Amino acid sequence: MINKILIGIFTLACIFVLTACADSNNETNQDKGAEMDMDSGTTGENETETDPHANMEHSGSGKVPENLQVAENPTYEVGSNAIIESDHMNGMKGAEATIVGAYNTTVYSISYTPSNGGERVENHKWVIHEEIQDAGQEPLEPGTEVTIEATHMEGMESSTAMIDSAEETTVYMVDFVPTTGGEKVTNHKWVTESELSPVE
């Protein structure tokens, strides 16, 4: 009888020790997981991307509207290089660009709600006059409501937008390698003349 009691006590003690060890290992693994998340810059949760330009098409086909006027004597000629001074997306500012196309037009910054849903995009740069549905011949005024035909970002095409600003200038289509690394961006639309500077 005493032997059975001793065996029972011994068994309970073993179970207690094993359970404590398991809990300790579990906590250690959780701590390691948290450390890995901190090292990788994540929280372990599925965070949504807050950058409104996250879905921007960095590279394009190079196709432009048929009625877009080619610039005759642009400051930056096709084939030349320039430094991008704008930061429409990560890795753009400071990148050396190759000019692929130069065009005279009216360029607009716009605010719109994507046609496929999602949060409203404020002050998107840029959409040109020829990418606006039924724009007519004359430049449009800030505050005008328009329908966008451009496909720079998901949900942009067919969206209703408000024009925030308008400027007649030369716009450029460019190729560049992001300063943050990654693949070369080709036929990016658009960069304005004031957003470029000469290569020194």
mmCIF file of C-alpha atoms in Angstrom:
data_model
loop_
_atom_site.group_PDB
_atom_site.id
_atom_site.type_symbol
_atom_site.label_atom_id
_atom_site.label_comp_id
_atom_site.label_asym_id
_atom_site.label_seq_id
_atom_site.Cartn_x
_atom_site.Cartn_y
_atom_site.Cartn_z
ATOM 1 C CA MET A 1 0.000 0.000 0.000
ATOM 2 C CA ILE A 2 2.794 2.416 0.933
ATOM 3 C CA ASN A 3 4.558 1.538 -2.321
ATOM 4 C CA LYS A 4 1.440 2.498 -4.312
ATOM 5 C CA ILE A 5 1.218 5.834 -2.506
ATOM 6 C CA LEU A 6 4.907 6.551 -3.148
ATOM 7 C CA ILE A 7 4.527 5.621 -6.812
ATOM 8 C CA GLY A 8 1.481 7.920 -7.069
ATOM 9 C CA ILE A 9 3.340 10.822 -5.466
ATOM 10 C CA PHE A 10 6.342 10.231 -7.723
ATOM 11 C CA THR A 11 4.096 10.165 -10.807
ATOM 12 C CA LEU A 12 2.376 13.429 -9.838
ATOM 13 C CA ALA A 13 5.755 15.057 -9.223
ATOM 14 C CA CYS A 14 6.977 13.985 -12.686
ATOM 15 C CA ILE A 15 3.818 15.356 -14.336
ATOM 16 C CA PHE A 16 4.240 18.655 -12.486
ATOM 17 C CA VAL A 17 7.895 18.982 -13.566
ATOM 18 C CA LEU A 18 7.138 18.104 -17.202
ATOM 19 C CA THR A 19 4.257 20.588 -17.346
ATOM 20 C CA ALA A 20 6.431 23.368 -15.939
ATOM 21 C CA CYS A 21 9.139 22.619 -18.527
ATOM 22 C CA ALA A 22 6.612 22.675 -21.366
ATOM 23 C CA ASP A 23 5.237 26.049 -20.259
ATOM 24 C CA SER A 24 8.758 27.436 -20.002
ATOM 25 C CA ASN A 25 9.618 26.262 -23.526
ATOM 26 C CA ASN A 26 6.396 27.735 -24.867
ATOM 27 C CA GLU A 27 7.165 31.119 -23.305
ATOM 28 C CA THR A 28 10.708 30.972 -24.681
ATOM 29 C CA ASN A 29 9.413 30.245 -28.179
ATOM 30 C CA GLN A 30 6.939 33.108 -27.926
ATOM 31 C CA ASP A 31 9.725 35.440 -26.812
ATOM 32 C CA LYS A 32 11.881 34.309 -29.731
ATOM 33 C CA GLY A 33 8.980 34.874 -32.112
ATOM 34 C CA ALA A 34 8.494 38.393 -30.764
ATOM 35 C CA GLU A 35 12.223 39.085 -31.153
ATOM 36 C CA MET A 36 12.119 37.873 -34.753
ATOM 37 C CA ASP A 37 9.167 40.158 -35.453
ATOM 38 C CA MET A 38 11.034 43.112 -33.960
ATOM 39 C CA ASP A 39 14.144 42.328 -35.975
ATOM 40 C CA SER A 40 12.177 42.103 -39.192
ATOM 41 C CA GLY A 41 10.300 45.314 -38.482
ATOM 42 C CA THR A 42 6.913 43.639 -38.198
ATOM 43 C CA THR A 43 4.509 43.293 -35.325
ATOM 44 C CA GLY A 44 3.303 39.804 -36.146
ATOM 45 C CA GLU A 45 -0.045 41.208 -37.223
ATOM 46 C CA ASN A 46 -1.313 41.729 -40.731
ATOM 47 C CA GLU A 47 -0.885 45.447 -41.064
ATOM 48 C CA THR A 48 -2.430 47.208 -44.015
ATOM 49 C CA GLU A 49 -0.268 49.382 -46.208
ATOM 50 C CA THR A 50 -1.008 53.024 -45.445
ATOM 51 C CA ASP A 51 0.938 54.469 -48.390
ATOM 52 C CA PRO A 52 -1.708 55.538 -50.936
ATOM 53 C CA HIS A 53 0.826 54.972 -53.740
ATOM 54 C CA ALA A 54 1.518 51.378 -52.729
ATOM 55 C CA ASN A 55 -0.420 50.112 -55.738
ATOM 56 C CA MET A 56 1.168 52.515 -58.162
ATOM 57 C CA GLU A 57 2.297 50.962 -61.419
ATOM 58 C CA HIS A 58 6.007 51.828 -61.269
ATOM 59 C CA SER A 59 6.682 50.609 -64.799
ATOM 60 C CA GLY A 60 4.442 51.234 -67.783
ATOM 61 C CA SER A 61 4.031 50.165 -71.370
ATOM 62 C CA GLY A 62 5.390 53.387 -72.843
ATOM 63 C CA LYS A 63 2.105 53.932 -74.658
ATOM 64 C CA VAL A 64 0.863 57.523 -74.540
ATOM 65 C CA PRO A 65 -2.385 59.163 -75.714
ATOM 66 C CA GLU A 66 -2.435 59.690 -79.486
ATOM 67 C CA ASN A 67 -3.114 63.427 -79.207
ATOM 68 C CA LEU A 68 -0.264 64.085 -76.757
ATOM 69 C CA GLN A 69 2.110 66.719 -78.168
ATOM 70 C CA VAL A 70 5.798 65.801 -78.298
ATOM 71 C CA ALA A 71 8.025 68.575 -76.934
ATOM 72 C CA GLU A 72 10.212 70.016 -79.711
ATOM 73 C CA ASN A 73 13.030 71.463 -77.598
ATOM 74 C CA PRO A 74 12.713 70.040 -74.089
ATOM 75 C CA THR A 75 15.174 71.010 -71.377
ATOM 76 C CA TYR A 76 15.990 67.310 -70.989
ATOM 77 C CA GLU A 77 16.191 65.593 -74.368
ATOM 78 C CA VAL A 78 15.149 62.022 -74.975
ATOM 79 C CA GLY A 79 18.086 59.760 -74.182
ATOM 80 C CA SER A 80 19.693 62.207 -71.766
ATOM 81 C CA ASN A 81 19.975 61.750 -68.011
ATOM 82 C CA ALA A 82 18.658 63.830 -65.115
ATOM 83 C CA ILE A 83 18.267 63.549 -61.353
ATOM 84 C CA ILE A 84 14.746 63.074 -60.003
ATOM 85 C CA GLU A 85 13.963 65.532 -57.199
ATOM 86 C CA SER A 86 10.419 64.319 -56.461
ATOM 87 C CA ASP A 87 9.415 61.591 -54.041
ATOM 88 C CA HIS A 88 6.186 60.218 -55.492
ATOM 89 C CA MET A 89 7.304 56.777 -54.324
ATOM 90 C CA ASN A 90 10.058 55.193 -52.264
ATOM 91 C CA GLY A 91 13.437 55.188 -53.972
ATOM 92 C CA MET A 92 12.554 57.875 -56.487
ATOM 93 C CA LYS A 93 14.139 61.002 -55.001
ATOM 94 C CA GLY A 94 17.808 61.242 -55.943
ATOM 95 C CA ALA A 95 17.622 58.511 -58.586
ATOM 96 C CA GLU A 96 19.299 59.116 -61.932
ATOM 97 C CA ALA A 97 16.733 58.901 -64.691
ATOM 98 C CA THR A 98 16.984 58.344 -68.412
ATOM 99 C CA ILE A 99 14.500 60.433 -70.370
ATOM 100 C CA VAL A 100 12.263 58.216 -72.503
ATOM 101 C CA GLY A 101 9.739 60.832 -73.662
ATOM 102 C CA ALA A 102 9.082 64.568 -73.328
ATOM 103 C CA TYR A 103 5.669 66.120 -73.943
ATOM 104 C CA ASN A 104 3.991 69.526 -73.702
ATOM 105 C CA THR A 105 0.692 69.397 -71.836
ATOM 106 C CA THR A 106 -1.231 70.500 -68.761
ATOM 107 C CA VAL A 107 -0.424 68.392 -65.734
ATOM 108 C CA TYR A 108 -2.781 67.964 -62.793
ATOM 109 C CA SER A 109 -2.596 66.796 -59.217
ATOM 110 C CA ILE A 110 -5.859 65.115 -58.287
ATOM 111 C CA SER A 111 -7.757 63.624 -55.362
ATOM 112 C CA TYR A 112 -10.012 60.654 -56.011
ATOM 113 C CA THR A 113 -11.669 57.598 -54.547
ATOM 114 C CA PRO A 114 -10.497 54.416 -56.353
ATOM 115 C CA SER A 115 -13.170 52.897 -58.586
ATOM 116 C CA ASN A 116 -12.443 49.460 -57.099
ATOM 117 C CA GLY A 117 -12.955 50.657 -53.522
ATOM 118 C CA GLY A 118 -10.397 51.623 -50.929
ATOM 119 C CA GLU A 119 -9.406 54.832 -49.206
ATOM 120 C CA ARG A 120 -9.465 58.166 -50.976
ATOM 121 C CA VAL A 121 -6.148 59.220 -52.522
ATOM 122 C CA GLU A 122 -5.243 62.842 -51.919
ATOM 123 C CA ASN A 123 -3.063 65.041 -54.134
ATOM 124 C CA HIS A 124 -1.873 62.341 -56.520
ATOM 125 C CA LYS A 125 0.871 63.532 -58.878
ATOM 126 C CA TRP A 126 0.479 63.413 -61.847
ATOM 127 C CA VAL A 127 -2.289 63.005 -64.418
ATOM 128 C CA ILE A 128 -2.056 64.829 -67.740
ATOM 129 C CA HIS A 129 -4.828 66.585 -69.680
ATOM 130 C CA GLU A 130 -4.969 63.809 -72.277
ATOM 131 C CA GLU A 131 -5.698 61.213 -69.556
ATOM 132 C CA ILE A 132 -8.953 62.924 -68.548
ATOM 133 C CA GLN A 133 -12.203 61.887 -70.175
ATOM 134 C CA ASP A 134 -13.769 64.556 -72.421
ATOM 135 C CA ALA A 135 -11.272 67.162 -71.213
ATOM 136 C CA GLY A 136 -11.668 69.423 -74.248
ATOM 137 C CA GLN A 137 -8.966 71.756 -75.529
ATOM 138 C CA GLU A 138 -8.566 74.256 -72.692
ATOM 139 C CA PRO A 139 -6.813 73.512 -69.379
ATOM 140 C CA LEU A 140 -9.155 72.613 -66.540
ATOM 141 C CA GLU A 141 -9.415 74.684 -63.383
ATOM 142 C CA PRO A 142 -8.711 73.439 -59.838
ATOM 143 C CA GLY A 143 -11.966 72.294 -58.260
ATOM 144 C CA THR A 144 -13.247 70.734 -61.494
ATOM 145 C CA GLU A 145 -14.698 67.235 -61.162
ATOM 146 C CA VAL A 146 -13.441 64.870 -63.855
ATOM 147 C CA THR A 147 -13.313 61.197 -64.857
ATOM 148 C CA ILE A 148 -9.830 59.708 -65.081
ATOM 149 C CA GLU A 149 -8.681 57.444 -67.914
ATOM 150 C CA ALA A 150 -5.124 56.923 -66.635
ATOM 151 C CA THR A 151 -4.074 53.532 -65.249
ATOM 152 C CA HIS A 152 -1.122 54.587 -63.071
ATOM 153 C CA MET A 153 -2.649 52.957 -59.984
ATOM 154 C CA GLU A 154 -5.191 50.231 -59.328
ATOM 155 C CA GLY A 155 -8.661 51.742 -59.261
ATOM 156 C CA MET A 156 -7.612 54.984 -60.950
ATOM 157 C CA GLU A 157 -9.190 54.291 -64.338
ATOM 158 C CA SER A 158 -12.852 55.386 -64.493
ATOM 159 C CA SER A 159 -12.642 57.022 -61.061
ATOM 160 C CA THR A 160 -14.201 60.423 -60.374
ATOM 161 C CA ALA A 161 -11.558 62.923 -59.302
ATOM 162 C CA MET A 162 -11.246 66.510 -58.161
ATOM 163 C CA ILE A 163 -8.492 68.606 -59.699
ATOM 164 C CA ASP A 164 -6.275 70.068 -56.963
ATOM 165 C CA SER A 165 -3.806 71.961 -59.152
ATOM 166 C CA ALA A 166 -3.057 72.560 -62.809
ATOM 167 C CA GLU A 167 0.140 73.596 -64.573
ATOM 168 C CA GLU A 168 1.124 73.893 -68.227
ATOM 169 C CA THR A 169 4.601 72.426 -68.549
ATOM 170 C CA THR A 170 6.754 69.725 -70.087
ATOM 171 C CA VAL A 171 6.265 66.277 -68.602
ATOM 172 C CA TYR A 172 8.689 63.419 -68.923
ATOM 173 C CA MET A 173 8.423 59.661 -69.080
ATOM 174 C CA VAL A 174 11.518 58.169 -67.449
ATOM 175 C CA ASP A 175 13.433 55.004 -66.663
ATOM 176 C CA PHE A 176 15.313 54.767 -63.368
ATOM 177 C CA VAL A 177 16.723 52.378 -60.798
ATOM 178 C CA PRO A 178 15.286 53.111 -57.308
ATOM 179 C CA THR A 179 17.815 54.395 -54.778
ATOM 180 C CA THR A 180 16.415 51.787 -52.379
ATOM 181 C CA GLY A 181 17.422 48.980 -54.749
ATOM 182 C CA GLY A 182 15.207 46.612 -56.666
ATOM 183 C CA GLU A 183 14.295 46.274 -60.305
ATOM 184 C CA LYS A 184 14.640 49.055 -62.835
ATOM 185 C CA VAL A 185 11.489 51.119 -63.327
ATOM 186 C CA THR A 186 10.696 51.680 -67.003
ATOM 187 C CA ASN A 187 8.389 54.164 -68.728
ATOM 188 C CA HIS A 188 7.320 55.822 -65.485
ATOM 189 C CA LYS A 189 4.616 58.468 -65.971
ATOM 190 C CA TRP A 190 4.999 61.339 -65.102
ATOM 191 C CA VAL A 191 7.756 63.634 -63.864
ATOM 192 C CA THR A 192 7.488 67.375 -64.461
ATOM 193 C CA GLU A 193 10.356 69.552 -65.607
ATOM 194 C CA SER A 194 10.590 71.236 -62.184
ATOM 195 C CA GLU A 195 11.071 67.805 -60.597
ATOM 196 C CA LEU A 196 14.274 67.157 -62.526
ATOM 197 C CA SER A 197 17.755 68.585 -62.180
ATOM 198 C CA PRO A 198 20.904 68.187 -64.327
ATOM 199 C CA VAL A 199 23.392 65.427 -63.619
ATOM 200 C CA GLU A 200 26.525 67.030 -62.212
#
